[in-house]
């Protein structure tokens, strides 16, 4: 019984198995040793060995204390199960939050890239607007100059001939 509890690694089961071992086996060992020391007939020694033995009920508690211990152990196992479940839920939540954090960081990086591209586009558009305005002013100047030149030529043509 102790070997199975130790393999499972449950400290409560190990302690319980040791208590049962001490409670059940130790008195039997004393009676066997006593009967063997007296050296009576094998049948008489056997009667003496099993004479006052009342086997405990393996399917239920033998006293209120045992029942309370079993209830406490049951509650402890339920609490440990709830604790393990809570820990698992916490780990799962932490994992999901980590994934969401990564997604937010990626989205933030993309947002920064988009903002930089928009700034560059705005600056390019402003530069293009300035160039267009300069070209427009230059063309107005050239047109005005040509109009004056045409007027001067017409004036010369009309007043030089007449």
mmCIF file of C-alpha atoms in Angstrom:
data_model
loop_
_atom_site.group_PDB
_atom_site.id
_atom_site.type_symbol
_atom_site.label_atom_id
_atom_site.label_comp_id
_atom_site.label_asym_id
_atom_site.label_seq_id
_atom_site.Cartn_x
_atom_site.Cartn_y
_atom_site.Cartn_z
ATOM 1 C CA UNK A 1 0.000 0.000 0.000
ATOM 2 C CA UNK A 2 2.863 2.391 0.799
ATOM 3 C CA UNK A 3 4.571 1.505 -2.484
ATOM 4 C CA UNK A 4 1.551 2.505 -4.582
ATOM 5 C CA UNK A 5 1.158 5.799 -2.707
ATOM 6 C CA UNK A 6 4.844 6.617 -3.140
ATOM 7 C CA UNK A 7 4.676 5.912 -6.866
ATOM 8 C CA UNK A 8 1.736 8.295 -7.195
ATOM 9 C CA UNK A 9 3.711 10.963 -5.339
ATOM 10 C CA UNK A 10 0.748 12.108 -3.226
ATOM 11 C CA UNK A 11 2.064 13.024 0.225
ATOM 12 C CA UNK A 12 -1.365 12.701 1.835
ATOM 13 C CA UNK A 13 -1.747 9.167 0.505
ATOM 14 C CA UNK A 14 1.727 8.273 1.716
ATOM 15 C CA UNK A 15 0.977 9.535 5.239
ATOM 16 C CA UNK A 16 -2.395 7.781 5.255
ATOM 17 C CA UNK A 17 -0.767 4.510 4.148
ATOM 18 C CA UNK A 18 1.866 4.783 6.886
ATOM 19 C CA UNK A 19 -0.820 5.428 9.506
ATOM 20 C CA UNK A 20 -2.820 2.418 8.328
ATOM 21 C CA UNK A 21 0.322 0.302 8.303
ATOM 22 C CA UNK A 22 1.196 1.272 11.857
ATOM 23 C CA UNK A 23 -2.385 0.820 13.050
ATOM 24 C CA UNK A 24 -3.044 -2.556 11.411
ATOM 25 C CA UNK A 25 0.273 -4.333 10.965
ATOM 26 C CA UNK A 26 2.113 -3.454 14.174
ATOM 27 C CA UNK A 27 -0.414 -5.175 16.518
ATOM 28 C CA UNK A 28 -0.431 -8.220 14.243
ATOM 29 C CA UNK A 29 3.339 -8.382 14.255
ATOM 30 C CA UNK A 30 3.343 -8.300 18.063
ATOM 31 C CA UNK A 31 0.769 -11.104 18.270
ATOM 32 C CA UNK A 32 2.641 -13.277 15.743
ATOM 33 C CA UNK A 33 5.911 -12.751 17.583
ATOM 34 C CA UNK A 34 4.225 -13.593 20.923
ATOM 35 C CA UNK A 35 2.622 -16.747 19.529
ATOM 36 C CA UNK A 36 5.861 -17.936 17.971
ATOM 37 C CA UNK A 37 7.796 -17.275 21.172
ATOM 38 C CA UNK A 38 5.360 -19.345 23.226
ATOM 39 C CA UNK A 39 5.853 -22.219 20.773
ATOM 40 C CA UNK A 40 2.475 -23.864 21.252
ATOM 41 C CA UNK A 41 0.888 -26.191 18.747
ATOM 42 C CA UNK A 42 0.381 -24.702 15.347
ATOM 43 C CA UNK A 43 -3.420 -24.932 15.589
ATOM 44 C CA UNK A 44 -3.544 -23.496 19.113
ATOM 45 C CA UNK A 45 -1.169 -20.668 18.179
ATOM 46 C CA UNK A 46 -3.327 -19.900 15.206
ATOM 47 C CA UNK A 47 -6.438 -19.661 17.384
ATOM 48 C CA UNK A 48 -4.605 -17.416 19.749
ATOM 49 C CA UNK A 49 -3.346 -15.228 16.894
ATOM 50 C CA UNK A 50 -6.791 -14.586 15.444
ATOM 51 C CA UNK A 51 -8.765 -14.686 18.672
ATOM 52 C CA UNK A 52 -9.529 -11.028 19.387
ATOM 53 C CA UNK A 53 -9.095 -9.598 15.934
ATOM 54 C CA UNK A 54 -11.879 -7.413 14.586
ATOM 55 C CA UNK A 55 -11.172 -6.518 10.982
ATOM 56 C CA UNK A 56 -11.879 -2.863 10.152
ATOM 57 C CA UNK A 57 -14.569 -2.213 7.562
ATOM 58 C CA UNK A 58 -12.656 -1.380 4.351
ATOM 59 C CA UNK A 59 -15.726 0.286 2.832
ATOM 60 C CA UNK A 60 -16.477 2.853 5.496
ATOM 61 C CA UNK A 61 -14.971 4.790 8.382
ATOM 62 C CA UNK A 62 -14.594 2.969 11.669
ATOM 63 C CA UNK A 63 -15.065 6.082 13.786
ATOM 64 C CA UNK A 64 -16.063 9.724 13.641
ATOM 65 C CA UNK A 65 -12.417 10.750 13.582
ATOM 66 C CA UNK A 66 -11.735 8.593 10.529
ATOM 67 C CA UNK A 67 -14.831 10.005 8.828
ATOM 68 C CA UNK A 68 -13.707 13.568 9.572
ATOM 69 C CA UNK A 69 -10.218 12.796 8.267
ATOM 70 C CA UNK A 70 -11.670 11.317 5.094
ATOM 71 C CA UNK A 71 -13.966 14.329 4.671
ATOM 72 C CA UNK A 72 -11.006 16.665 5.186
ATOM 73 C CA UNK A 73 -8.926 14.702 2.708
ATOM 74 C CA UNK A 74 -11.789 14.804 0.212
ATOM 75 C CA UNK A 75 -12.135 18.565 0.644
ATOM 76 C CA UNK A 76 -8.390 18.959 0.297
ATOM 77 C CA UNK A 77 -8.376 16.947 -2.945
ATOM 78 C CA UNK A 78 -11.260 19.051 -4.303
ATOM 79 C CA UNK A 79 -9.412 22.232 -3.312
ATOM 80 C CA UNK A 80 -6.243 20.991 -4.987
ATOM 81 C CA UNK A 81 -8.225 20.143 -8.122
ATOM 82 C CA UNK A 82 -9.800 23.610 -8.129
ATOM 83 C CA UNK A 83 -6.398 25.171 -7.580
ATOM 84 C CA UNK A 84 -4.914 23.205 -10.482
ATOM 85 C CA UNK A 85 -7.863 24.162 -12.681
ATOM 86 C CA UNK A 86 -7.499 27.836 -11.692
ATOM 87 C CA UNK A 87 -3.793 27.672 -12.437
ATOM 88 C CA UNK A 88 -4.504 26.146 -15.848
ATOM 89 C CA UNK A 89 -7.079 28.852 -16.620
ATOM 90 C CA UNK A 90 -4.592 31.507 -15.489
ATOM 91 C CA UNK A 91 -1.860 30.087 -17.719
ATOM 92 C CA UNK A 92 -4.266 29.940 -20.656
ATOM 93 C CA UNK A 93 -5.349 33.536 -20.045
ATOM 94 C CA UNK A 94 -1.734 34.650 -19.729
ATOM 95 C CA UNK A 95 -0.896 32.913 -23.010
ATOM 96 C CA UNK A 96 -3.827 34.596 -24.775
ATOM 97 C CA UNK A 97 -2.850 37.994 -23.361
ATOM 98 C CA UNK A 98 0.690 37.446 -24.607
ATOM 99 C CA UNK A 99 -0.601 36.671 -28.093
ATOM 100 C CA UNK A 100 -2.835 39.748 -28.022
ATOM 101 C CA UNK A 101 0.098 41.875 -26.889
ATOM 102 C CA UNK A 102 2.147 40.652 -29.855
ATOM 103 C CA UNK A 103 -0.759 41.432 -32.197
ATOM 104 C CA UNK A 104 -1.082 44.918 -30.713
ATOM 105 C CA UNK A 105 2.641 45.535 -31.085
ATOM 106 C CA UNK A 106 2.516 44.432 -34.729
ATOM 107 C CA UNK A 107 -0.538 46.643 -35.339
ATOM 108 C CA UNK A 108 1.207 49.557 -33.609
ATOM 109 C CA UNK A 109 4.255 49.095 -35.835
ATOM 110 C CA UNK A 110 2.066 49.049 -38.929
ATOM 111 C CA UNK A 111 0.254 52.167 -37.718
ATOM 112 C CA UNK A 112 3.578 53.977 -37.273
ATOM 113 C CA UNK A 113 4.669 52.899 -40.767
ATOM 114 C CA UNK A 114 1.373 54.126 -42.212
ATOM 115 C CA UNK A 115 1.684 57.458 -40.365
ATOM 116 C CA UNK A 116 5.230 57.897 -41.716
ATOM 117 C CA UNK A 117 4.070 57.107 -45.257
ATOM 118 C CA UNK A 118 1.195 59.609 -44.888
ATOM 119 C CA UNK A 119 3.646 62.288 -43.666
ATOM 120 C CA UNK A 120 5.927 61.642 -46.631
ATOM 121 C CA UNK A 121 2.958 61.791 -49.026
ATOM 122 C CA UNK A 122 1.806 65.081 -47.465
ATOM 123 C CA UNK A 123 5.280 66.601 -47.824
ATOM 124 C CA UNK A 124 5.508 65.399 -51.431
ATOM 125 C CA UNK A 125 2.080 66.841 -52.229
ATOM 126 C CA UNK A 126 3.053 70.189 -50.670
ATOM 127 C CA UNK A 127 6.261 70.258 -52.717
ATOM 128 C CA UNK A 128 4.314 69.405 -55.860
ATOM 129 C CA UNK A 129 1.842 72.215 -55.052
ATOM 130 C CA UNK A 130 4.696 74.696 -54.585
ATOM 131 C CA UNK A 131 6.259 73.655 -57.892
ATOM 132 C CA UNK A 132 2.920 73.909 -59.675
ATOM 133 C CA UNK A 133 2.381 77.393 -58.211
ATOM 134 C CA UNK A 134 5.888 78.504 -59.298
ATOM 135 C CA UNK A 135 5.345 77.128 -62.798
ATOM 136 C CA UNK A 136 1.962 78.823 -62.951
ATOM 137 C CA UNK A 137 3.452 82.169 -61.891
ATOM 138 C CA UNK A 138 6.249 81.765 -64.413
ATOM 139 C CA UNK A 139 3.720 81.031 -67.169
ATOM 140 C CA UNK A 140 1.629 84.096 -66.159
ATOM 141 C CA UNK A 141 4.782 86.163 -66.307
ATOM 142 C CA UNK A 142 5.707 84.781 -69.746
ATOM 143 C CA UNK A 143 2.145 85.308 -71.041
ATOM 144 C CA UNK A 144 2.126 88.873 -69.685
ATOM 145 C CA UNK A 145 5.527 89.516 -71.231
ATOM 146 C CA UNK A 146 4.334 88.132 -74.574
ATOM 147 C CA UNK A 147 1.177 90.239 -74.446
ATOM 148 C CA UNK A 148 3.317 93.352 -73.843
ATOM 149 C CA UNK A 149 5.654 92.302 -76.637
ATOM 150 C CA UNK A 150 2.695 91.801 -79.013
ATOM 151 C CA UNK A 151 1.284 95.177 -78.020
ATOM 152 C CA UNK A 152 4.677 96.789 -78.601
ATOM 153 C CA UNK A 153 4.955 95.133 -81.973
ATOM 154 C CA UNK A 154 1.465 96.218 -82.960
ATOM 155 C CA UNK A 155 2.193 99.743 -81.807
ATOM 156 C CA UNK A 156 5.340 99.805 -83.851
ATOM 157 C CA UNK A 157 3.620 98.410 -86.874
ATOM 158 C CA UNK A 158 0.824 100.944 -86.770
ATOM 159 C CA UNK A 159 2.808 104.042 -85.809
ATOM 160 C CA UNK A 160 5.906 103.403 -87.868
ATOM 161 C CA UNK A 161 3.938 102.969 -91.070
ATOM 162 C CA UNK A 162 1.747 105.960 -90.625
#
